[in-house]
Coordinates of C-alpha atoms in Angstrom, one line a residue:
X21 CA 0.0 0.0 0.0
X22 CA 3.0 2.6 0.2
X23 CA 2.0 4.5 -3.3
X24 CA -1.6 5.2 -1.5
X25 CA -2.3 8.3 0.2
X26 CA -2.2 8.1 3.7
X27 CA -6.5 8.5 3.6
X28 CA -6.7 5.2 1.9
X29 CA -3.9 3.4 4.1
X30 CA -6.6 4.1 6.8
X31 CA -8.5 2.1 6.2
X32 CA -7.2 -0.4 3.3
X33 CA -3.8 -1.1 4.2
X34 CA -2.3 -4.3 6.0
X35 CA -5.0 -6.6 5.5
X36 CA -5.9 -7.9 1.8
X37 CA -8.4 -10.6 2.0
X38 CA -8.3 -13.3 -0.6
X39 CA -11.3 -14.1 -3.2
X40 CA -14.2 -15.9 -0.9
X41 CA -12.3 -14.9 2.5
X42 CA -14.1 -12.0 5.1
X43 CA -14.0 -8.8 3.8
X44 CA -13.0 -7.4 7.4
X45 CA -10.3 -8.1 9.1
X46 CA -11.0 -11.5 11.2
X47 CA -10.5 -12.1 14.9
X48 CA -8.0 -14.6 15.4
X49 CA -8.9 -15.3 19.2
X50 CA -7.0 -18.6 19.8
X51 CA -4.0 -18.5 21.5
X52 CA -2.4 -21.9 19.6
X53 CA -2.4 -22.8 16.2
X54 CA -2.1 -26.4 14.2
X55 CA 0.5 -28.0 12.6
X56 CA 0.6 -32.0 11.0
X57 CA 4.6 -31.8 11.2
X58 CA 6.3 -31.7 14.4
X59 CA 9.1 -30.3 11.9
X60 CA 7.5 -28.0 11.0
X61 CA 6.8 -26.7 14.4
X62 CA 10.6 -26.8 15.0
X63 CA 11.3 -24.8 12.6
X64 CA 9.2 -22.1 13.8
X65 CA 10.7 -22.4 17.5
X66 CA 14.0 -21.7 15.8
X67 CA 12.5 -18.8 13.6
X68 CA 14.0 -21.0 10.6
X69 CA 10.6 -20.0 8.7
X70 CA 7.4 -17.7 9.4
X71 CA 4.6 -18.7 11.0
X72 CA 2.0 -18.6 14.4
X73 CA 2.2 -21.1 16.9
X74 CA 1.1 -19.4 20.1
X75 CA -0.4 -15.8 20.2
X76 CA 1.7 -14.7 23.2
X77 CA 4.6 -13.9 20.3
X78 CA 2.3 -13.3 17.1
X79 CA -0.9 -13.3 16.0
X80 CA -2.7 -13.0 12.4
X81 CA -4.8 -10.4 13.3
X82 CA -2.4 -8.3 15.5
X83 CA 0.2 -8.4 12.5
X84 CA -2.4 -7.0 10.3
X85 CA -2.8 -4.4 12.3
X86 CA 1.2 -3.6 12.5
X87 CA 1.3 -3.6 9.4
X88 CA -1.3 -0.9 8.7
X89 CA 0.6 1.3 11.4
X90 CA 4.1 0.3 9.6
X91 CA 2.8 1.5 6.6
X92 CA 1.4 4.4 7.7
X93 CA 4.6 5.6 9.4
X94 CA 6.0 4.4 6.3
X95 CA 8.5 1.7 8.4
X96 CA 9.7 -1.5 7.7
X97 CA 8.4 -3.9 10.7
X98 CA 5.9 -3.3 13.4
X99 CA 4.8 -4.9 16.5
X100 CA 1.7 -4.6 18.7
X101 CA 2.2 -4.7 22.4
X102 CA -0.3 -4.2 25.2
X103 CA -0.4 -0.9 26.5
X104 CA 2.0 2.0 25.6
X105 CA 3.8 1.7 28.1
X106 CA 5.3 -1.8 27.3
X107 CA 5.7 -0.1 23.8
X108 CA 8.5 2.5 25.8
X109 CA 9.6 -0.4 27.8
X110 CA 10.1 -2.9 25.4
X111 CA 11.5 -0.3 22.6
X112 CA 14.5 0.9 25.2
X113 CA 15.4 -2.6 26.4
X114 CA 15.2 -4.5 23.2
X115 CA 19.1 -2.9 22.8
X116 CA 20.1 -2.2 26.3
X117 CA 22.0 -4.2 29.0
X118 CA 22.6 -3.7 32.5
X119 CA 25.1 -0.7 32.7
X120 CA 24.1 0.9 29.6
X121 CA 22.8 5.1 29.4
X122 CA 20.1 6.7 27.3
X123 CA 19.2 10.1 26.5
X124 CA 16.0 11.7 27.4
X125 CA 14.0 14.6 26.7
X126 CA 12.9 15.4 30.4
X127 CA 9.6 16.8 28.8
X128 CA 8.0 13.5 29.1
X129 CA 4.5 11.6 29.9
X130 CA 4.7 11.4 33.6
X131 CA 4.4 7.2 33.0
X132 CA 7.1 7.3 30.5
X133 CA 9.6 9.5 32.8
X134 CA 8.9 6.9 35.9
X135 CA 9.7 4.1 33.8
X136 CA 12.9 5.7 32.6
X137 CA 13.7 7.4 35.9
X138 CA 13.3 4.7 38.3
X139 CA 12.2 1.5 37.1
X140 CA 15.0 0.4 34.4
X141 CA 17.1 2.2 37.0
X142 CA 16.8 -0.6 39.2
X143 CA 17.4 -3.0 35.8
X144 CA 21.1 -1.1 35.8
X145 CA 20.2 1.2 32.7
X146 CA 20.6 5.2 33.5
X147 CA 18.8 7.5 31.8
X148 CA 19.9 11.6 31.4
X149 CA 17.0 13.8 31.2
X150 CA 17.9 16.7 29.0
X151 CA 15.7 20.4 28.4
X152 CA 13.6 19.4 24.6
X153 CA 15.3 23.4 24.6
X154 CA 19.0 22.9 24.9
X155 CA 21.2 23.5 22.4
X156 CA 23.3 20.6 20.4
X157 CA 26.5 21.7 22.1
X158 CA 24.4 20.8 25.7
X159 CA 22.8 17.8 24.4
X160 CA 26.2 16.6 22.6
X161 CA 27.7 17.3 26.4
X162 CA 24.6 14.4 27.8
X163 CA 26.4 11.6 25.6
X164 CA 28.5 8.7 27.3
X165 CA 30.3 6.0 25.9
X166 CA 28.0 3.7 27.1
X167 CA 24.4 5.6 25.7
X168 CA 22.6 3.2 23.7
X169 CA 19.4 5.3 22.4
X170 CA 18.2 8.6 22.7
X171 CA 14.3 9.1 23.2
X172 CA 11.2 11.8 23.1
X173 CA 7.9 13.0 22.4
X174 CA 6.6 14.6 19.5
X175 CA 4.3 16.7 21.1
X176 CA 5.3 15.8 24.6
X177 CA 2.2 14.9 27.4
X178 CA 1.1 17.2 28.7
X179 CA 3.7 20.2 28.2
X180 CA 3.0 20.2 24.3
X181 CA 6.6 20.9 23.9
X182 CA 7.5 20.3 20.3
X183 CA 10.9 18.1 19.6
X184 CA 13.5 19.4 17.0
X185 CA 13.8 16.2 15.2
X186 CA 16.8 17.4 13.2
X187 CA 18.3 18.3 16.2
X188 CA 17.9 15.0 18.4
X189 CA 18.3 12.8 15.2
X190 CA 21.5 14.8 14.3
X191 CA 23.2 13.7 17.5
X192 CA 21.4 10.4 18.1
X193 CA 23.3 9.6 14.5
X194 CA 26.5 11.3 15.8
X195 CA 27.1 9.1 18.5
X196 CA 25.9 5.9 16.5
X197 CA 22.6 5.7 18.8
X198 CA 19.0 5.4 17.6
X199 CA 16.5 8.0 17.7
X200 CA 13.5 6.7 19.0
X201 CA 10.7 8.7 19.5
X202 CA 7.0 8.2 21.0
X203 CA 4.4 9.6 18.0
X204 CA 0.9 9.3 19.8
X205 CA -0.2 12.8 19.9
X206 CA 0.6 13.3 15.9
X207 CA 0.1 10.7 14.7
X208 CA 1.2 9.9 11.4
X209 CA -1.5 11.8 9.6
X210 CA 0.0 15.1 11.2
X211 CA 3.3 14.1 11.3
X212 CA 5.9 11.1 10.4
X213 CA 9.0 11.0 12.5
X214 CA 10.7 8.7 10.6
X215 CA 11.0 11.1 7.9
X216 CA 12.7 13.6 10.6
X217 CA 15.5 11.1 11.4
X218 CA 13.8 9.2 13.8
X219 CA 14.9 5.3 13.6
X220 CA 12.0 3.3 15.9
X221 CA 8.6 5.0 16.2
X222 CA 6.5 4.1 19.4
X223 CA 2.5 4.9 20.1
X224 CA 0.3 4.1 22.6
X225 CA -2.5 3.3 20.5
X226 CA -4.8 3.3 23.1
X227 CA -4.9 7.2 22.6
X228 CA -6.5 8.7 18.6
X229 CA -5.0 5.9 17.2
X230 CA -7.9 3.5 18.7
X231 CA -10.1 7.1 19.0
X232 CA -13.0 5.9 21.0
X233 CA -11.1 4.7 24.8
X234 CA -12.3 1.2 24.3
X235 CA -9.1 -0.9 24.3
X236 CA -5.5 -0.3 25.6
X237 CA -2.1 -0.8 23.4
X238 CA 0.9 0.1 22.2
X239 CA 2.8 -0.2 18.6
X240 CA 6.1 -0.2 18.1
X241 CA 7.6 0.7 13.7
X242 CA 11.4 0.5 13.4
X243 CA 12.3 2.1 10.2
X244 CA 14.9 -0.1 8.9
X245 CA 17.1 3.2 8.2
X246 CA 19.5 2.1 11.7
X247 CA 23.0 0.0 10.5
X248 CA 23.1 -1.6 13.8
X249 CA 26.2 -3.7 12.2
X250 CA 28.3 -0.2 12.2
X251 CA 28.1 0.4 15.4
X252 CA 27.8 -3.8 16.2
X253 CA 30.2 -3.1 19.7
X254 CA 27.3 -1.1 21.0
X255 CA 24.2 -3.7 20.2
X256 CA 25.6 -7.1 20.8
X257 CA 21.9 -8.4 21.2
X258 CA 21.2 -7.7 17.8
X259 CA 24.9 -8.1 16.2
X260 CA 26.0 -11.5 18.0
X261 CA 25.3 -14.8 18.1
X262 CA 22.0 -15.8 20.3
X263 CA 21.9 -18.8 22.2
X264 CA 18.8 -19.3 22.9
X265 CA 18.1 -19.7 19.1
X266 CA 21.0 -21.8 18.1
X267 CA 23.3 -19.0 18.0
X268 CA 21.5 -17.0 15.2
X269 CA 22.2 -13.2 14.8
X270 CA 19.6 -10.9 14.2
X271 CA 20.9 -8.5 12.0
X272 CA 22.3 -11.3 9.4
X273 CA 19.3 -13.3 9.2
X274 CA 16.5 -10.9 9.6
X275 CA 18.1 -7.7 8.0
X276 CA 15.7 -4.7 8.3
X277 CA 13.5 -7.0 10.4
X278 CA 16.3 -7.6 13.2
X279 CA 15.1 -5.2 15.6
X280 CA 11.1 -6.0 15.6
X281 CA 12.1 -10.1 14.9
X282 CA 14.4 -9.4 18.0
X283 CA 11.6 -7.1 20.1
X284 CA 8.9 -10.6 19.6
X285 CA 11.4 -13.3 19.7
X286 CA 12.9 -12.7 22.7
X287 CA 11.0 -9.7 24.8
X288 CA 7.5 -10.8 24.1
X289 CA 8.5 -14.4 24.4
X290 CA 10.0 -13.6 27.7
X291 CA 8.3 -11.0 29.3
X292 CA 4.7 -11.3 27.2
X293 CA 2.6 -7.9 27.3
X294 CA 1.2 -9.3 23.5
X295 CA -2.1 -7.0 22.6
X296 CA -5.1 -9.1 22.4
X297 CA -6.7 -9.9 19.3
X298 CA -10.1 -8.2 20.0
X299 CA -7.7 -5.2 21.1
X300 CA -6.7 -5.4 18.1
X301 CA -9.5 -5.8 16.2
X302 CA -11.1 -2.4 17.9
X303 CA -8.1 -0.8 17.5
X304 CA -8.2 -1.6 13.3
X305 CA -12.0 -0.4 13.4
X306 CA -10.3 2.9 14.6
X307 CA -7.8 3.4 12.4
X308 CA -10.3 3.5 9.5
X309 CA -11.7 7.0 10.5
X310 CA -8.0 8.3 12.3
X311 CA -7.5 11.0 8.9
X312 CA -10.6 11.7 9.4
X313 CA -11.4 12.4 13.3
X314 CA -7.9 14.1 13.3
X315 CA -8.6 16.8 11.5
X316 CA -12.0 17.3 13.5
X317 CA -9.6 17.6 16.8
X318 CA -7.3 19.7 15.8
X319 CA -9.9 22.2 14.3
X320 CA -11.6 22.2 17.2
X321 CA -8.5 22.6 19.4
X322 CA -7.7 25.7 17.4
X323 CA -10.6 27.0 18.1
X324 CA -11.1 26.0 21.9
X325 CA -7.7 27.7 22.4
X326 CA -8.2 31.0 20.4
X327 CA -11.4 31.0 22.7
X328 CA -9.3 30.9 25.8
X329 CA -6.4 33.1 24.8
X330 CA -9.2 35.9 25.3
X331 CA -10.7 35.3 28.9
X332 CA -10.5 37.7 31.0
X333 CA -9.7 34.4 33.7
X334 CA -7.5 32.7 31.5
X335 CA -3.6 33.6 32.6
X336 CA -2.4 31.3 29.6
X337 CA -2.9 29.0 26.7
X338 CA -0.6 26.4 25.0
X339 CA -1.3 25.1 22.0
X340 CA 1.3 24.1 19.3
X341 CA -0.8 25.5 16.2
X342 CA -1.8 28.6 18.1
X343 CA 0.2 31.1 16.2
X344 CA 2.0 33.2 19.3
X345 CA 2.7 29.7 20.7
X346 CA 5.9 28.8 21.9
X347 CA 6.7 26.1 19.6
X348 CA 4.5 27.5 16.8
X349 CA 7.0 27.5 14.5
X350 CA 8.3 23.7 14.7
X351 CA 4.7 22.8 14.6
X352 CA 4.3 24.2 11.4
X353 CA 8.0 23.2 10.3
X354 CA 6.7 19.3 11.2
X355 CA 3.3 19.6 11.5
X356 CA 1.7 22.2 9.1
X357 CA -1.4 20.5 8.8
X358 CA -1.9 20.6 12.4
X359 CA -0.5 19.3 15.5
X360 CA -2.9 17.3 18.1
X361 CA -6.0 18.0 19.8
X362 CA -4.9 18.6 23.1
X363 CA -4.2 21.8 24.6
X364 CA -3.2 23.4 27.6
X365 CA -4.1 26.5 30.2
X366 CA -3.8 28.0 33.2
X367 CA -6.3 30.2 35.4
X368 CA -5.3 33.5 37.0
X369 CA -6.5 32.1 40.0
X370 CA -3.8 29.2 39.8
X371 CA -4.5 25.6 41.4
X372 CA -7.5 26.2 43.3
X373 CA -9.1 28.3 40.5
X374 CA -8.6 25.2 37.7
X375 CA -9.5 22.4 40.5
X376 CA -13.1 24.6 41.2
X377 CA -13.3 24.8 36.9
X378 CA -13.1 21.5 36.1
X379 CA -15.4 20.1 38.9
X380 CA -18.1 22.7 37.2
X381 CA -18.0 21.2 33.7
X382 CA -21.0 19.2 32.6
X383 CA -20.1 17.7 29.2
X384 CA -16.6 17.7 29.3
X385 CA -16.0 14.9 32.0
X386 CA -12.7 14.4 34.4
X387 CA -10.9 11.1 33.1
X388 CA -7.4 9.3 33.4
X389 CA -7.7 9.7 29.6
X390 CA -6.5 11.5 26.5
X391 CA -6.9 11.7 23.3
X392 CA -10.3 10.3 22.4
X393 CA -13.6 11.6 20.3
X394 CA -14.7 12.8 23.5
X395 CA -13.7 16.1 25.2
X396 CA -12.1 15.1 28.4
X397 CA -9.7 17.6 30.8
X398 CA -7.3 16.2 33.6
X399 CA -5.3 18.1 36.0
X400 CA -1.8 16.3 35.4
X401 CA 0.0 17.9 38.7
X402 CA -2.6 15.9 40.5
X403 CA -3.3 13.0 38.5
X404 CA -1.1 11.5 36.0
X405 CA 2.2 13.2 37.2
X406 CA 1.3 13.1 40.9
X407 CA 4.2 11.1 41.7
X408 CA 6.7 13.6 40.4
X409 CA 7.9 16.1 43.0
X410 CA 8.3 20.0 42.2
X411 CA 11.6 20.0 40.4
X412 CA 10.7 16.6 38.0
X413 CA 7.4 18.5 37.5
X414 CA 8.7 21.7 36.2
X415 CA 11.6 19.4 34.3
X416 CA 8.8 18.5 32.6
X417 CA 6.8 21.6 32.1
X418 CA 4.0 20.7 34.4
X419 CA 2.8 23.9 36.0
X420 CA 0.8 23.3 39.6
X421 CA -1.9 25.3 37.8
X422 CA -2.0 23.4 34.3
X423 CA -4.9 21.8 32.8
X424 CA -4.8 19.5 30.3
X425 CA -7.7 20.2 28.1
X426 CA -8.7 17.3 25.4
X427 CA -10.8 18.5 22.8
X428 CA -12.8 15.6 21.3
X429 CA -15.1 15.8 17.9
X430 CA -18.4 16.8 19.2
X431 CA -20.0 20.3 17.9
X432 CA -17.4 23.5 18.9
X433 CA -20.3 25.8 20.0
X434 CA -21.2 23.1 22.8
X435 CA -17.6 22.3 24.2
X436 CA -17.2 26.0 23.8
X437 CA -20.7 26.2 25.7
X438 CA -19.6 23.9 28.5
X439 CA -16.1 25.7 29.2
X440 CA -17.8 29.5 29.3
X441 CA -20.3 28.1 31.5
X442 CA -17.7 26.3 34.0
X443 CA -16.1 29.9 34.1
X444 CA -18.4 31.9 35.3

């Protein structure tokens, strides 16, 4: 499907049935499949030919569905995992050991920063926070000899700080490290990383991706662009010889597929975290309509913002296509068709003034969610980042009095409606 327009990818790509077979995408929900050869079935254990045997590493339906996402981010492989968060986890420690470093933007989903901050800490892999801001000189200065990866946000969650792809990618390539960076609020219908110089592409697909909060996931698209053979010294996992296959080596058998073969071979066998098949059925159904609820969003962002940026109780607004905005003009150097739906504000009357707000609005509800056709707002200082303390907050552009505002598809004049009224 790659000469197709990204429309059409929506909602044709990855699965092609055959003449007589369903139309839609089927759900494969058995976790084994059958085989008449127990030769056969060897041969799959040692990845000596393609196939399903157990869903916990791959399943029909779930590669489908990579593959629409691969082709959308216009990668080489894909992988489905269960949640987003195994999507960071599993896209940092498929080529890190014990003792290794990576780069981080510190402007960060407060989940993501936790899991790179303290939990593969305790695994013996450091991470280096680093301002999305600083200059290549500063970000050159975070390198060691033993940083594997460097990793951020597109639109980062929820300071809507914009990444300088050039920049990261620049000097991710400069010190032979991937560039790996987490496309959820984009998208690839507003923006495609991998045509930045980013090498792996993560999402949690649970957020616009899937568009309608009914199933949790994550993807992971490696582009195939990485030569992990130059820089082999650095990512013996995928460059030498793997015992627990017979000694096979990644990058010499699987080429471009060596670091998603890798990812499901040996993570997902290990550690599991597969997405279900119904998951990812649902998550297919919302796929077909992503070009098209994406644009709604982001209009309606636009215009929920502009709105805001002219109360008289409204101290500030961020929102990436706001012109004025901060990062106005990345967003349009990466995203001129529009950024995300999601926006961000603050009340002159600070915390207590945006806690009293949001308890007042009638359609726009309070959820640990983001990023769905309906509006939703969440106060992140108190919710989703309330494990951070004051310093690892403003690291990553959380302000105590920030709301994060998520403006879903439903008529402007009513969310509009709903905020003026919970203002008063």
């Amino acid at each position: 499907m790659s000469d197709f327009r990204m429309e059409t990818k929506c909602v044709q790509s990855g699965y092609e049935p055959g003449n007589g077979e369903p139309r839609v995408l089927p759900i494969y929900q058995s976790t084994t499949f059958r085989y008449t050869s127990s030769e056969q079935m060897g041969r799959l254990f040692d990845l000596e030919e393609p196939g399903y045997f157990y869903t916990r590493l791959q399943n029909p339906t779930n590669d489908a569905v990579a593959a629409k996402i691969c082709d959308l981010e216009g990668g080489a492989a894909a992988m489905l995992t269960s949640s987003g968060q195994a999507a960071s986890f599993y896209s940092i420690m498929n080529i890190v050991e014990a003792g290794d470093h990576i780069i981080c933007s510190s402007a960060l989903y407060g989940g993501t920063y936790n899991l790179y901050a303290h939990t593969i800490k305790k695994m013996g892999v450091e991470a280096t926070f680093v301002d999305p801001d600083c200059t290549r000189e500063e970000l050159d200065a975070a390198f060691r000899e033993n940083t594997k990866a460097v990793f951020g946000e597109t639109i980062a969650n929820p300071a809507l700080v914009v990444l300088d792809f050039e920049k990261f990618a620049e000097a991710a390539h400069a010190h032979g490290v991937p560039f790996i960076v987490d496309n959820t609020f984009a998208t690839p219908i507003n923006c495609r990383p991998i045509e930045w110089g980013a090498d792996i592409v993560i999402h949690s697909t649970t957020k616009y991706m899937d568009g309608h909060a009914s199933c949790v996931g994550g993807a992971i698209v490696d582009s195939g662009n990485f030569d992990w053979e130059a820089h082999k010294d650095k990512f013996p996992g995928l460059t030498t010889p793997d015992e627990t296959y017979h000694g096979i080596v990644y990058t010499q058998k699987f080429g471009k597929q060596a670091y998603i073969t890798k990812a499901t071979a040996q993570l997902m066998r290990d550690l599991g975290s597969i997405q279900s098949p119904q998951n990812a059925f649902l998550l297919n159904i919302g796929l077909e309509t992503l070009h098209l609820r994406m644009a709604r969003h982001c209009e309606n962002a636009l215009s929920v913002a502009k709105y805001l940026q002219n109360h008289e109780k409204v101290a500030w607004v961020s929102c990436p296509s706001l012109p004025g905005d901060k990062y106005y003009e990345l967003a349009q150097k990466y995203m001129p068709n529009g950024s995300c739906g999601v926006i961000t504000f603050g009340l002159k009357g600070g915390r207590a003034a945006a806690v009293e707000m949001m308890d007042k609005l009638k359609m726009v509800a309070i959820v640990t969610h983001v990023a769905d056709a309906r509006s939703c707002v969440l106060h992140p200082a108190s919710h989703t980042h309330r494990q951070m303390n004051e310093k690892e907050l403003m690291e990553a552009g959380v302000q105590p009095d920030l709301i994060r505002f998520s403006v879903g598809i439903e008529n402007i004049e009513d969310i509009i409606g709903d905020v003026e009224q919970a203002l008063l």
